[in-house]
Each structure stands twice: as C-alpha cells, then as structure tokens.
Short mmCIF file of C-alpha atoms in Angstrom, two decimals:
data_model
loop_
_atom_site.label_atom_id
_atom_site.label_comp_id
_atom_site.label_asym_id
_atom_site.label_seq_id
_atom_site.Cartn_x
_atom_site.Cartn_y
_atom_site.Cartn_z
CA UNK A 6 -16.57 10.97 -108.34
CA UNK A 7 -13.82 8.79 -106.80
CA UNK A 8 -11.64 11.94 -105.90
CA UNK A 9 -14.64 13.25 -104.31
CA UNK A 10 -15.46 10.11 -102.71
CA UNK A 11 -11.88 9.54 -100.91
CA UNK A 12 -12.28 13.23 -99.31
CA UNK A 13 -15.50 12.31 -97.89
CA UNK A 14 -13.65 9.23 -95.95
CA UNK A 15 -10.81 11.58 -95.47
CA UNK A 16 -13.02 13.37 -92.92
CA UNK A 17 -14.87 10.78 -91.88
CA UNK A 18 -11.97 9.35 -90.22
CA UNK A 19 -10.75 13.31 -89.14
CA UNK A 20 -13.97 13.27 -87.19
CA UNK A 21 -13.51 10.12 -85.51
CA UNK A 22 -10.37 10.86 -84.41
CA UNK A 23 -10.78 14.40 -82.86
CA UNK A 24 -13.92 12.23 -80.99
CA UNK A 25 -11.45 9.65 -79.97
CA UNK A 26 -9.18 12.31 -78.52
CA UNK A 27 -11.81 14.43 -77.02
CA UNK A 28 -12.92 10.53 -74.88
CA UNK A 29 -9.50 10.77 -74.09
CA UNK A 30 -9.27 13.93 -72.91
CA UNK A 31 -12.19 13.49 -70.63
CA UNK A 32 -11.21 10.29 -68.90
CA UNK A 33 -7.76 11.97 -68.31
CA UNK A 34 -9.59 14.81 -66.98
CA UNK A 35 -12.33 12.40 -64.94
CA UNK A 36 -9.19 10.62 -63.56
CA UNK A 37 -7.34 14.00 -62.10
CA UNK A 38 -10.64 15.32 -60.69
CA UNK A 39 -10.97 11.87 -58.80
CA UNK A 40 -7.59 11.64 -57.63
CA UNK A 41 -8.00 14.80 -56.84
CA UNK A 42 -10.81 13.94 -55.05
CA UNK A 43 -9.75 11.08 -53.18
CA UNK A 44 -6.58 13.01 -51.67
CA UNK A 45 -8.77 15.46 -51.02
CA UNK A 46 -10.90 13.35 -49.10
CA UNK A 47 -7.70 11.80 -47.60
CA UNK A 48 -6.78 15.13 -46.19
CA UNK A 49 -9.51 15.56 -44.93
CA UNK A 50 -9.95 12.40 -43.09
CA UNK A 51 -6.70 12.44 -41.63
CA UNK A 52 -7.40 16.51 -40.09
CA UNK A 53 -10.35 15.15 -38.66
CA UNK A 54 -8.64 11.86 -37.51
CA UNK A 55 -6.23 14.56 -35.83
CA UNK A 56 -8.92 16.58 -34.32
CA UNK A 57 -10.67 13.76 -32.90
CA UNK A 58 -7.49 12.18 -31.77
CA UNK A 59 -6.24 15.70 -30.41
CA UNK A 60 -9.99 16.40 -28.57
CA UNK A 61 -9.68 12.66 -27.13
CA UNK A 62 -6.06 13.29 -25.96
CA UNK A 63 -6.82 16.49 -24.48
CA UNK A 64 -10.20 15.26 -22.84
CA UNK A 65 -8.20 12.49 -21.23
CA UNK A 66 -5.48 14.93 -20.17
CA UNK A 67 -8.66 16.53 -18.54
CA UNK A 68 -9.24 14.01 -16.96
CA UNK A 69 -6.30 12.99 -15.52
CA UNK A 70 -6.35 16.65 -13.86
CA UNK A 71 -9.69 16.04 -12.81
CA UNK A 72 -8.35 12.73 -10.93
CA UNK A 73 -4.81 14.87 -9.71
CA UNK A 74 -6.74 17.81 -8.73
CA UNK A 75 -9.17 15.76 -6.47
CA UNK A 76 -6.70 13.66 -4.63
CA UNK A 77 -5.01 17.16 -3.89
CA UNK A 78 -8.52 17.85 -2.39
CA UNK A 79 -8.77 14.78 -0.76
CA UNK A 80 -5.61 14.63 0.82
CA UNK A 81 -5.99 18.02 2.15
CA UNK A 82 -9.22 17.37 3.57
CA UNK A 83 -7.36 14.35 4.89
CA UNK A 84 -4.67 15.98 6.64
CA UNK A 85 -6.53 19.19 7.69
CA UNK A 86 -9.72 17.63 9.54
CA UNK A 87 -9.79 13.49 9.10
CA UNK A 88 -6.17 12.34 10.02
CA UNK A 89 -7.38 9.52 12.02
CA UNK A 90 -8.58 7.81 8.25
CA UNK A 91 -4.95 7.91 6.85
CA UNK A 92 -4.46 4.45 8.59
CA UNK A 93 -7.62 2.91 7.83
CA UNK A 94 -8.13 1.27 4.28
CA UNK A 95 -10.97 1.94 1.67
CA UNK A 96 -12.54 -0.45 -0.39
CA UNK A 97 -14.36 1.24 -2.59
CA UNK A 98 -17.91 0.88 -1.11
CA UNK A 99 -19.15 4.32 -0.91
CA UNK A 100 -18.84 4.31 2.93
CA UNK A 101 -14.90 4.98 4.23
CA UNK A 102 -15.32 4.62 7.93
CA UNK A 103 -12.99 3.87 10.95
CA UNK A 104 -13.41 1.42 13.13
CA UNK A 105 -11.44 2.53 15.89
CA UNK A 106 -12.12 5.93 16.72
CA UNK A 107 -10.65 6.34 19.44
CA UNK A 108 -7.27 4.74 18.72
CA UNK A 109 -6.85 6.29 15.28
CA UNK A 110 -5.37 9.64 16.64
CA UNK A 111 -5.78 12.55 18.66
CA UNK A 112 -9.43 13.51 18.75
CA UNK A 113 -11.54 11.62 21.25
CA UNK A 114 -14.33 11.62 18.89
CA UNK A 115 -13.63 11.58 15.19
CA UNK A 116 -17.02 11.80 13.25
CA UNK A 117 -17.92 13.21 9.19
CA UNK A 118 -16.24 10.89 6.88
CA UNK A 119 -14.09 12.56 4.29
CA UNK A 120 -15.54 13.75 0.74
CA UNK A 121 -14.40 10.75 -1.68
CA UNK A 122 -16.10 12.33 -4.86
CA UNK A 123 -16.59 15.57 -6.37
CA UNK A 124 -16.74 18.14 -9.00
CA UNK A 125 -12.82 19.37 -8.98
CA UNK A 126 -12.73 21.40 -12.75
CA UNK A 127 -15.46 23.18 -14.83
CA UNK A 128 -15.48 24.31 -18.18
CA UNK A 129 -16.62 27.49 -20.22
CA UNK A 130 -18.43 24.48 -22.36
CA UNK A 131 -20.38 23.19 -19.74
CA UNK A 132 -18.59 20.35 -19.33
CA UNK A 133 -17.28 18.95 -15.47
CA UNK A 134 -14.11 17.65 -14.16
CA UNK A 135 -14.93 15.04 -11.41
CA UNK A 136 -13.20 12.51 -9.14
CA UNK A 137 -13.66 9.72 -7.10
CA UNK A 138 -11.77 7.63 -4.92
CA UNK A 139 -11.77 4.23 -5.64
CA UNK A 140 -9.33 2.59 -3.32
CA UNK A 141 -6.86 3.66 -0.75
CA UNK A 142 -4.47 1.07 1.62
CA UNK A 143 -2.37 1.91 4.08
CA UNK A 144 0.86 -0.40 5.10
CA UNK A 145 2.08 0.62 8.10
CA UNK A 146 1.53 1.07 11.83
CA UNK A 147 -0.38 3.42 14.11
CA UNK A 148 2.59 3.90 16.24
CA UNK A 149 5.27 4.72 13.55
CA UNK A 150 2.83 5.66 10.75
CA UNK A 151 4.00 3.76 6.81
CA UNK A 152 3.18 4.55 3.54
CA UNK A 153 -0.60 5.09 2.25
CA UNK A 154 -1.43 4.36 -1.77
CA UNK A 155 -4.31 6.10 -3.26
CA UNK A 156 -5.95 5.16 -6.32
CA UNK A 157 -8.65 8.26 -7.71
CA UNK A 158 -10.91 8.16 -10.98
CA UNK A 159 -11.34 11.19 -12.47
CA UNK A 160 -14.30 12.07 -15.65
CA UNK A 161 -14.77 14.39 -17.97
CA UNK A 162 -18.57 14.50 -18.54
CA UNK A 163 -20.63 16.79 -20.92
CA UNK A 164 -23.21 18.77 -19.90
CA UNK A 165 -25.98 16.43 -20.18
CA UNK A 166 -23.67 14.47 -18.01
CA UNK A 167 -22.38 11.91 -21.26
CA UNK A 168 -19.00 10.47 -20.19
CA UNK A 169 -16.58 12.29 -22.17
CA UNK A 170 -13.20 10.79 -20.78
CA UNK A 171 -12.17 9.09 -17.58
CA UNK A 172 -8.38 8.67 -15.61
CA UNK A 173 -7.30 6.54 -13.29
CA UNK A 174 -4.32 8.28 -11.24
CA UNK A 175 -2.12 6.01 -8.52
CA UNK A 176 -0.05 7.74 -5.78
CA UNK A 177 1.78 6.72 -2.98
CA UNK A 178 2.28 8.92 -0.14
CA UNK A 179 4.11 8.69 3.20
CA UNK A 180 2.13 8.47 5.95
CA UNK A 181 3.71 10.43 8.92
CA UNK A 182 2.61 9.61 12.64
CA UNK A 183 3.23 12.30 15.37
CA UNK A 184 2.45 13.49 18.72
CA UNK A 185 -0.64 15.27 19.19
CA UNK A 186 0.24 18.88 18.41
CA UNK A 187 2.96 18.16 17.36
CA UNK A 188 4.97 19.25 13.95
CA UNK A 189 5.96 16.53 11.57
CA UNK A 190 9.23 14.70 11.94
CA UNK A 191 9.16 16.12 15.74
CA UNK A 192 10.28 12.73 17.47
CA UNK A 193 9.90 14.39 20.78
CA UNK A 194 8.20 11.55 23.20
CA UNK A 195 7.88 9.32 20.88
CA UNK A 196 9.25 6.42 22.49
CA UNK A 197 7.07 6.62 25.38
CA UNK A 198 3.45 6.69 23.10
CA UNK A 199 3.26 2.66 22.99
CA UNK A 200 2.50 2.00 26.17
CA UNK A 201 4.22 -0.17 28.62
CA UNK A 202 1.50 -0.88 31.06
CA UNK A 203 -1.87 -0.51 29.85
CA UNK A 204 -5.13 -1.19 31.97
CA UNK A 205 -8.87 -0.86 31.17
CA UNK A 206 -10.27 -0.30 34.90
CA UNK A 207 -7.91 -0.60 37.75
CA UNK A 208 -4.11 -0.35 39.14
CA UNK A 209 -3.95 -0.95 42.28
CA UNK A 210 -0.85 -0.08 44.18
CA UNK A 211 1.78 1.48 42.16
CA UNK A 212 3.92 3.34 45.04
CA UNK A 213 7.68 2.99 44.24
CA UNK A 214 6.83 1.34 40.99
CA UNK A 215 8.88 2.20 37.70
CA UNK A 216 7.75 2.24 34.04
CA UNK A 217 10.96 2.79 31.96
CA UNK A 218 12.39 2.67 28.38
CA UNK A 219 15.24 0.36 28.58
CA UNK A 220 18.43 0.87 27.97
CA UNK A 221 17.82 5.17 28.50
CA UNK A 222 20.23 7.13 30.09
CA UNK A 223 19.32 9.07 32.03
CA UNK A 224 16.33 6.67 32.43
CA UNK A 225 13.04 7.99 30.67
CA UNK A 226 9.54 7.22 31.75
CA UNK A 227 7.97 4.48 29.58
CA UNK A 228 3.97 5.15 29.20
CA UNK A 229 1.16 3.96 31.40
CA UNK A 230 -2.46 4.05 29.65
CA UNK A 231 -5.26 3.75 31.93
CA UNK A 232 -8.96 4.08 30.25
CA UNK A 233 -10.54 5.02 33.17
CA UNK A 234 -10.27 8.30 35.11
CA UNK A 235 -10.16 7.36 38.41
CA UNK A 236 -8.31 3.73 37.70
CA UNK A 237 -5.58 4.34 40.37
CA UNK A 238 -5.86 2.89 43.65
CA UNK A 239 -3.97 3.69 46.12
CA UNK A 240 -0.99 5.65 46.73
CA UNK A 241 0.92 6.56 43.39
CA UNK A 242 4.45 7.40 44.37
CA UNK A 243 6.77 7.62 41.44
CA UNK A 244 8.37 9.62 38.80
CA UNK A 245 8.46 7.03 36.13
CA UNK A 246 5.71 8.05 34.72
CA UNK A 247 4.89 10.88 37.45
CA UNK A 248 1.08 9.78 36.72
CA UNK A 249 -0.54 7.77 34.45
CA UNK A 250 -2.18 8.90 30.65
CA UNK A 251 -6.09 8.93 30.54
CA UNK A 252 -7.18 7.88 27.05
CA UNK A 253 -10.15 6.69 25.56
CA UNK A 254 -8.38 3.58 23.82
CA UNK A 255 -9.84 0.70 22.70
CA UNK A 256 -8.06 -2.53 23.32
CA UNK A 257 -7.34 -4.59 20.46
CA UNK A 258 -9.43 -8.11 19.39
CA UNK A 259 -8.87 -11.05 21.69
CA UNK A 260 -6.62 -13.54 20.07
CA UNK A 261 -7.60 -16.96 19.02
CA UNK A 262 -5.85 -20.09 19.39
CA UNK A 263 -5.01 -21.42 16.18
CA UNK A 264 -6.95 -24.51 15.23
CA UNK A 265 -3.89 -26.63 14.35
CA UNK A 266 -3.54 -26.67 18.36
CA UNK A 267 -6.47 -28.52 20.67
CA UNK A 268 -5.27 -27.69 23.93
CA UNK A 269 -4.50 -29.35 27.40
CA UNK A 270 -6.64 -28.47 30.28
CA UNK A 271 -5.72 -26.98 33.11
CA UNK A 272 -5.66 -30.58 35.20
CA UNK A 273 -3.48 -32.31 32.88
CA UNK A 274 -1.06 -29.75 32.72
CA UNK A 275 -0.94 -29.15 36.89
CA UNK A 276 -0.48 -32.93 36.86
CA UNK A 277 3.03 -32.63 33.87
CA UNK A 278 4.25 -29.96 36.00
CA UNK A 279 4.32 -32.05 39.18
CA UNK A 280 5.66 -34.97 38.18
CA UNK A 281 8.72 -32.43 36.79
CA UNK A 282 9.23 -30.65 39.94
CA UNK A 283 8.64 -33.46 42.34
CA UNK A 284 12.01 -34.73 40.66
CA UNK A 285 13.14 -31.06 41.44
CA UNK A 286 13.17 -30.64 37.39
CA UNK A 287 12.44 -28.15 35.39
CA UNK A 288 9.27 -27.86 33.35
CA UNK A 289 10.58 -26.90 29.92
CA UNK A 290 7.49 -24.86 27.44
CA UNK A 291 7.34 -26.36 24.68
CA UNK A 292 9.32 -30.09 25.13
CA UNK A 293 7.70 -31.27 27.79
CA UNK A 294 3.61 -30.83 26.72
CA UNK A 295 2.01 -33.27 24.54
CA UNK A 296 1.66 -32.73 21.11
CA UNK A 297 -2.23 -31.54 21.41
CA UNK A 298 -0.61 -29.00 23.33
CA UNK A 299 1.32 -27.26 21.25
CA UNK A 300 1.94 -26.58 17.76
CA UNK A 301 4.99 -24.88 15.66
CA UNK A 302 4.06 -22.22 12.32
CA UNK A 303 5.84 -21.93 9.29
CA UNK A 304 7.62 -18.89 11.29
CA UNK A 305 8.96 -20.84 13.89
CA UNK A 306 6.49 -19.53 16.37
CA UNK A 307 5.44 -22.24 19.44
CA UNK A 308 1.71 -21.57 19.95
CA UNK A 309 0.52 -23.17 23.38
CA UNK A 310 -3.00 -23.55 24.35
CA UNK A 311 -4.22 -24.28 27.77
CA UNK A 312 -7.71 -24.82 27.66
CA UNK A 313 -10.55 -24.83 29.85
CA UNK A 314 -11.52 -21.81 32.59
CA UNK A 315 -9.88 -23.24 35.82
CA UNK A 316 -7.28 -22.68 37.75
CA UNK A 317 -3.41 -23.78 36.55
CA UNK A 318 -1.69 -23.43 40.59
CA UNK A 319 1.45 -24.56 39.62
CA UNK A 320 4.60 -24.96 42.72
CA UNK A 321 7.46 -26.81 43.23
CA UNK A 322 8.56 -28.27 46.58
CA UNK A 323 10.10 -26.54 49.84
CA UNK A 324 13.39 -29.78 48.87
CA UNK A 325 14.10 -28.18 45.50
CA UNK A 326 16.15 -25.20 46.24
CA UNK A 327 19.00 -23.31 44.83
CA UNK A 328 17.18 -22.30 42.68
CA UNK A 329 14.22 -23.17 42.95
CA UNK A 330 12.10 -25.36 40.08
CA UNK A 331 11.03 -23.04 37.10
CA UNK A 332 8.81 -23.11 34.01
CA UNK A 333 11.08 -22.69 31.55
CA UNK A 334 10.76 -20.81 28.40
CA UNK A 335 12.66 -22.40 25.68
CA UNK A 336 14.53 -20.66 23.01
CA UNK A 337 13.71 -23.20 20.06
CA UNK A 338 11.47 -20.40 18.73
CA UNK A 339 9.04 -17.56 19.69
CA UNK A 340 6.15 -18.91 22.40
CA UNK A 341 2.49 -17.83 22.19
CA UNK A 342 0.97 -18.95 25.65
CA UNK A 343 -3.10 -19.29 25.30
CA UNK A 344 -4.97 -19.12 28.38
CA UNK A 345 -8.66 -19.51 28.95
CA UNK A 346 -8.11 -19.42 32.66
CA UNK A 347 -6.27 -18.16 35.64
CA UNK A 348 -2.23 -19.32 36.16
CA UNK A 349 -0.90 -19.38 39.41
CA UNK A 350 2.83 -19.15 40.05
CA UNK A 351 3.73 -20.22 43.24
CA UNK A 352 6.88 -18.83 45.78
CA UNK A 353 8.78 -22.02 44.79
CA UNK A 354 8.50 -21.61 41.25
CA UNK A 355 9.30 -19.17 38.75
CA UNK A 356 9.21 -18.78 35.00
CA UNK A 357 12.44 -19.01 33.63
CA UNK A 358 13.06 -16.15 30.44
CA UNK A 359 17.02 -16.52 30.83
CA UNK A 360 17.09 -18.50 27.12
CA UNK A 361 14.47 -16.07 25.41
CA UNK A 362 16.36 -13.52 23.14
CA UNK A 363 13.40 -10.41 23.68
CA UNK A 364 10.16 -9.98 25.35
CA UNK A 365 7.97 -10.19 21.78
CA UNK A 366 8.87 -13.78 21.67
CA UNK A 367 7.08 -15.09 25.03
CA UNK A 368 3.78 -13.62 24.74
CA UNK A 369 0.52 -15.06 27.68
CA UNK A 370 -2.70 -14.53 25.56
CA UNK A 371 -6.15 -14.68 27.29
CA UNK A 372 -8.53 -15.92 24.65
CA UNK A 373 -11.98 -15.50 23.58
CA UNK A 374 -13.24 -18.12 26.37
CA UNK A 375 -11.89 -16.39 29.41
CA UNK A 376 -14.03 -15.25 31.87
CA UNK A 377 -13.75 -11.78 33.69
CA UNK A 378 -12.23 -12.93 36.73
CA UNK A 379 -9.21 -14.53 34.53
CA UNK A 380 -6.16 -14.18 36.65
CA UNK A 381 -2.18 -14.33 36.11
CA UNK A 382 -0.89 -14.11 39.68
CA UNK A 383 3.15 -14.20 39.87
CA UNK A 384 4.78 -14.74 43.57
CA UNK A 385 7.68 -17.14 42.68
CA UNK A 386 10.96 -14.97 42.17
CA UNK A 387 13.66 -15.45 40.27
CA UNK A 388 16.89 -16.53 42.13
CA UNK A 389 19.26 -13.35 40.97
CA UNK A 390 16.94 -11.22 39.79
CA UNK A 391 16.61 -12.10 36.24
CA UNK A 392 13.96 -10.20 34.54
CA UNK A 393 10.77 -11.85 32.92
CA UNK A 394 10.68 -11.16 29.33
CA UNK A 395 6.95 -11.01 28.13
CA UNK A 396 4.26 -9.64 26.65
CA UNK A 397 1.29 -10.20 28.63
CA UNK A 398 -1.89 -9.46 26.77
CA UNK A 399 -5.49 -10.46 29.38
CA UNK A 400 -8.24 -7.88 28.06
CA UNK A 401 -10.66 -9.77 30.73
CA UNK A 402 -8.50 -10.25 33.57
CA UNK A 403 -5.86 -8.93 36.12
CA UNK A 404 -2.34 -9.35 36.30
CA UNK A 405 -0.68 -9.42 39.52
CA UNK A 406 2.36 -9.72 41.24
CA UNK A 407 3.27 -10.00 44.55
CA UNK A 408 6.58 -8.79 45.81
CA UNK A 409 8.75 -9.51 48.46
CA UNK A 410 12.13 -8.07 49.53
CA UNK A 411 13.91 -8.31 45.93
CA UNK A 412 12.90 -6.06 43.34
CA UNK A 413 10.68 -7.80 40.51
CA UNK A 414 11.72 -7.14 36.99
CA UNK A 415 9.93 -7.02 33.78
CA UNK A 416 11.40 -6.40 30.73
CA UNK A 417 8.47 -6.07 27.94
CA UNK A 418 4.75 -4.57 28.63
CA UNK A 419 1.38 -5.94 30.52
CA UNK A 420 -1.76 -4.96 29.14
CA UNK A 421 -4.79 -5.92 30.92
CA UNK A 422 -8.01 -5.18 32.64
CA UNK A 423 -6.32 -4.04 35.94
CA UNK A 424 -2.66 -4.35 36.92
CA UNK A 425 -1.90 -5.09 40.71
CA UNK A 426 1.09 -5.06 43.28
CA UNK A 427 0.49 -6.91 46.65
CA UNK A 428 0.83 -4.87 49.96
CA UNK A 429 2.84 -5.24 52.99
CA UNK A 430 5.33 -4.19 55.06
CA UNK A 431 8.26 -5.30 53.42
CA UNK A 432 7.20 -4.70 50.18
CA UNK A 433 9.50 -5.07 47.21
CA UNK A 434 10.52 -2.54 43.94
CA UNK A 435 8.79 -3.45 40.80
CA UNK A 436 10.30 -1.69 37.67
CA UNK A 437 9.06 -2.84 34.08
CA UNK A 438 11.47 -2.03 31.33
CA UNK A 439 9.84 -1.35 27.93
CA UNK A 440 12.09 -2.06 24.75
CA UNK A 441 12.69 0.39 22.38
CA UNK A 442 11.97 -1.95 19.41
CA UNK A 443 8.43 -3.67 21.17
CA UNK A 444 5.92 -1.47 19.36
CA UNK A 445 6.64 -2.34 16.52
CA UNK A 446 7.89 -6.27 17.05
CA UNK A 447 4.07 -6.91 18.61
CA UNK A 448 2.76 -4.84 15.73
CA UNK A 449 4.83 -7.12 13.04
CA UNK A 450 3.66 -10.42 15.32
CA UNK A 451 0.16 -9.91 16.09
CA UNK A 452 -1.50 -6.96 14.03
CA UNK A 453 -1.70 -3.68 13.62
CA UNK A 454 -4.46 -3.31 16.53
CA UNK A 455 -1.31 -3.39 18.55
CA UNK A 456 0.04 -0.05 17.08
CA UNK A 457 -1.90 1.25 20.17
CA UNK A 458 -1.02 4.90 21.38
CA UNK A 459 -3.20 8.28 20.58
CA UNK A 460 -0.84 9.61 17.49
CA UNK A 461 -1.93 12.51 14.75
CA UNK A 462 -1.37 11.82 11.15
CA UNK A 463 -0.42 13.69 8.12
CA UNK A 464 0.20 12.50 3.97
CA UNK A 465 3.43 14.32 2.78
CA UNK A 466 5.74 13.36 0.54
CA UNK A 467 4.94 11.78 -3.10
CA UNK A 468 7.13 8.39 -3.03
CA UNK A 469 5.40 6.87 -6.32
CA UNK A 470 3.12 7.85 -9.29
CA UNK A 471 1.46 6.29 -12.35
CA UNK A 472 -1.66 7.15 -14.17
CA UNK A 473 -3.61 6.13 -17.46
CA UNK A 474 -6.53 7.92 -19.49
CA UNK A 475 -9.16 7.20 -22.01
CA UNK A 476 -11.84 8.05 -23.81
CA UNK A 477 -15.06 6.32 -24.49
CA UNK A 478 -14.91 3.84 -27.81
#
C-alpha cells in the first residue's frame, strides 16, 4: 500500500509539472506573438507615417508649382499686354488697377486688368493646381524703371474643391523701362524722355528757343511735352527739339506745404524785400524770413511758404546797380519755394542761384490754393549771364519770361500750365539746359509722380527667390 501510494504522488507531481511548463510555454508564445505584433504594428505605422508624410511633401511640392507656374503666367501676361501695371503696386484687394493711365507707358489707353488668379496645373485625379497673387510692389521709377517683388499663393485642391496643400512663392524681378518700341536695354533717347519743359495748354513764343541736355556734345535736344495738340503759339523756330511731343500725360498731385510751416503773405514779404533792397542789399531765402516762414526737415531741406493768392511784385531801385539787388538762394540746404500766388521779378532784380550746387535743390511749388491765373513772371537778368537753377513746378499757372538783349539761361526744367517768352524787336535767346541726373533727383525728392515720360515696361531677370509650402493640419 505505501509503495503504491508514493507512485500515485509520483505522478501527481509529473502532471503538475508538464501543466506548469505547458503555462509557460504559452505565455512565452503569447509574448512573441505580441511583440510580434506590436513591431508589426510599428512597421506599419511608420510606412503609413511615410506615405502620408511623402503625399503631404509632394502635394506641397504641387503646390509650390502651382504658385511658380502662375507667376510665369502672370508675368507673361504682364509683359505681353499690361506693361503699364509693372510700376503700380497691388495690395491684395481683388482689384489691381492703375491710376495713371496715361503716364504708365506707351498706350494712350490701357484698359483689362491682368488675370491675378487661376487654374495653372490639373491632375489625372481630379485634383487642381491654382494661384493667386497676393501682393506685388514695385521700387523704382517710371523714368528708369527698378525692381518689382511678387508674392503668389498657389493650392492644391481636391476635386470637391477641399484644400489639399497651399505655397507661398516670393520673387523679385527687374523691372526694365524703355522707349516705346523699343528692345530692352536699348538706351537710345533715353535722356531726352523726362521732359525739360512740360506744359498742359499753351507755349507761346518759342522761336530761337533751345531745350538741351547739358553738358552734350554735340548738344542733344532735351524733351518738350505739351498735352495739347495745338498748344504752340506762334512761330516755332528751332532744332532743339525741332517740335514739341504730344502726349496724353497727366501731371503729377499738387504739393502741399508742410504743416510745420504757416506761411508769410504776400504783403509782408513785399514789405522784407524792400527794406533789403532800399539799402541796395540782398534778400537772402531762407535768413532773412521770419521763422513762420520757413522751416528746415530732418534732410536739410528749407521749405518756404508764401501764402495767400496775391501778387509778390518784388524790385529793387534804379541807385542799386552793378549788379543789381537779387533774391538770393542760399546754399545752407535744398529750398522748396510754396506759392499760392503770382511772383513778380522785376528788371532791377534777379534771383541769385550762383551758391546752389544743382537745379533739384531750388524748387517754386504752386500749391493746392492757387488759382488758375497763378503767375511766375521773370524780367530781372542776371548781371553775366548766370543761369537760374530750378525746378519750377505751377500745374495752374504760367511761367514767363521776358527777354531782352542777353540770352536767358535755365539750367533745370519748368513744368506748368503754359510756358511763355515775351515779344519784341530785340528779343533775346532763351536756352534751358536739362541735367542729366534731374529725373531721377526730383523723382528721389518729391515722388515717383515725377518719373513723368511715356516709357514701355518689361519683368526680366530673377534677382531673388524664396518660397514655403504646407499642408492642411
């Protein structure tokens, strides 16, 4: 019985073992099948990480050639049949228009804004490439053209028209100005665009004037811009230019006055010239005003405001001779003459430019107040024939000057409502000598309305480039 007993416990304890090692087995076998699972699953994660990071880089590679492939559209269009909008800017409002027409470049009517948006790429899948432009600047002038930076969106969108992917793209571009008709980089004439003389209705009396670039040799013809068809009256006898340009220009926005300076009216100054010249002095612009007169910018610019819509006759005295009493420009810094009304230089007077190192830096402004029979009438000479360097800007008004046996010289430009020599027997040569450098000194000084001259346009030439993409989160 106890022999028997013993091999009963014997294989009690077999049994309970092989269970033992079976559990064991089965966990062992439980814990490979879900490692196995879990790196299975890892895999598996990380391919489809990879083919949803691969579709999401390739959909914004998409649409970054969605964005590249409409600005190449865009800046065709641009260049082919709207070259007058390379030199205006875009803001992103839907509506890219120009704002002057006529000024912008060859075409005497530009109309149809450019495409901004677009479908530029489709897919077998349905899906779209499109692009939009979201900003565009220009820095630059219309005269010598500058550089233009685009900035275009481009979207991948699905066929139910779910945003995919999107792409911003930014590009620089030089902005090229030529002649009308003209190839790019042809500099032929292109001195004598900006013009020296430039008149809205009238110019009366130009025989044995002269309209030259300064310092040419042999001297070329600067350019004379007249608005209206028939604007010349009288006899125009003269090479330089043989006639004047017709061109449907508008002329840029009257200047204000800055509000730093109130003014002195027309009386008060008559009244500080006097007492100067009845001393046989000189009256010096800017010492001798008042400080509500004048006023000096951060640039060292003198801006002088003469207000009020009268009259300023100003003459010295028949006892002051050799030479004779002057207004005289200072060269303490760049003068900006406001006038609401008329100035009268008398025989016995004239305005003294000896001191001022170029014509940009004596400017006469008519202002917003000015009425249309504003007048700058010159008759005082100067004593050996020194030239008056200025820029004289009257959009409302005429400029005249009346010669007499000497020949009046101008060095810098006129631009007003009608330009006018005086008659008679004896009469004088008047020759106006346009710097080379004034387009673009006026341009830097007062705006880029001042870029005046009908030009053509054309993009060419990448100068910078960045871009970004993404998907949707």
């Amino acid at each position: 019985m106890k022999c028997l007993f013993y091999k009963s416990r014997s294989l009690t304890t077999h049994r309970t073992s092989l269970r033992h090692e079976q559990g064991l087995a089965l966990v062992i076998v439980l814990m490979a099948s879900a490692i196995a699972a879990t790196t299975t699953i890892a895999v598996a994660i990380r391919s489809y990480n990879s083919y949803v990071n691969g579709t999401r880089q390739s959909l914004a590679s998409r649409a970054k050639e969605s964005a590249e492939a409409g600005l190449n559209i865009l800046i065709e269009s641009l260049n082919e049949d709207h070259p007058e909008w390379l030199i205006e800017p875009y803001n992103g409002d839907g509506s890219w228009s120009i704002s002057r027409a006529a000024t912008g470049g060859c075409r005497i009517n530009a109309s149809e804004n450019p495409t901004i948006q677009g479908t530029s790429n489709t897919y077998n899948n349905g899906t779209e490439g499109r692009y939009k432009l979201s900003k565009y600047s220009f820095e630059g002038n219309n005269f010598y053209g500058g550089v233009g930076s685009f900035e275009m969106e481009g979207e991948i969108r699905s066929s139910n028209n779910k945003l995919l992917a999107s792409a911003k793209i930014y590009q620089d571009m030089s902005i090229i100005a030529k002649a009308c008709n003209a190839l790019p980089g042809d500099t032929n004439s292109q001195d004598s665009i900006w013009p020296g003389i430039f008149v809205l209705s009238r110019i009366q009396n130009y025989r044995g004037g002269k309209a030259v670039m300064k310092g040419s040799e042999p001297q070329e013809a600067a350019e004379i811009i007249c608005t209206e068809a028939d604007c010349v009256s009288g006899k125009w006898d003269s090479d330089y230019p043989p006639e004047p340009t017709i061109g449907d220009i508008e002329l840029p926005n009257t200047q204000e006055p800055p509000e730093q300076v109130k003014g002195i009216s027309t009386s008060k100054l008559k009244s500080a010239v006097r007492s100067k010249f009845r001393k046989c002095q000189n009256f010096r612009i800017p010492e001798d005003l008042s400080d509500d007169a004048k006023w000096q910018d951060s640039n060292g610019t003198w801006h002088v405001y003469i207000s009020g819509t009268g009259s300023a006759s100003l003459n010295g005295y028949s006892k002051c001779k050799n030479p004779n009493s002057s207004i005289k420009i200072s060269n303490s810094g760049p003068v900006r003459l406001y006038l609401d009304g008329s100035l009268n230089i008398g025989s016995r007077t004239w305005i003294d430019t000896t001191d001022v190192n170029h014509a940009a830096d004596f400017m006469i402004l008519g202002t917003p107040k000015a009425k249309t029979n504003q007048k700058i009438d010159i008759r005082g000479e100067a004593p050996n024939g020194e030239a008056l360097k200025t820029f004289v800007w009257l959009p409302k008004g005429e400029v005249k000057f009346q010669t007499g046996k000497e020949k009046r010289l101008v060095e810098g430009a006129i631009w007003a409502d009608s330009f006018w020599r005086s008659a008679n027997a004896q009469l004088g040569d008047f020759e106006l000598r346009l710097p080379e450098d004034m387009p673009q000194l006026i341009y830097q000084r007062l705006g880029k309305e001042f870029g005046i001259g009908q030009r053509d346009y054309v993009a060419q030439g990448v100068t910078s480039w960045r871009s970004y993409g993404r998907t949707p989160d």
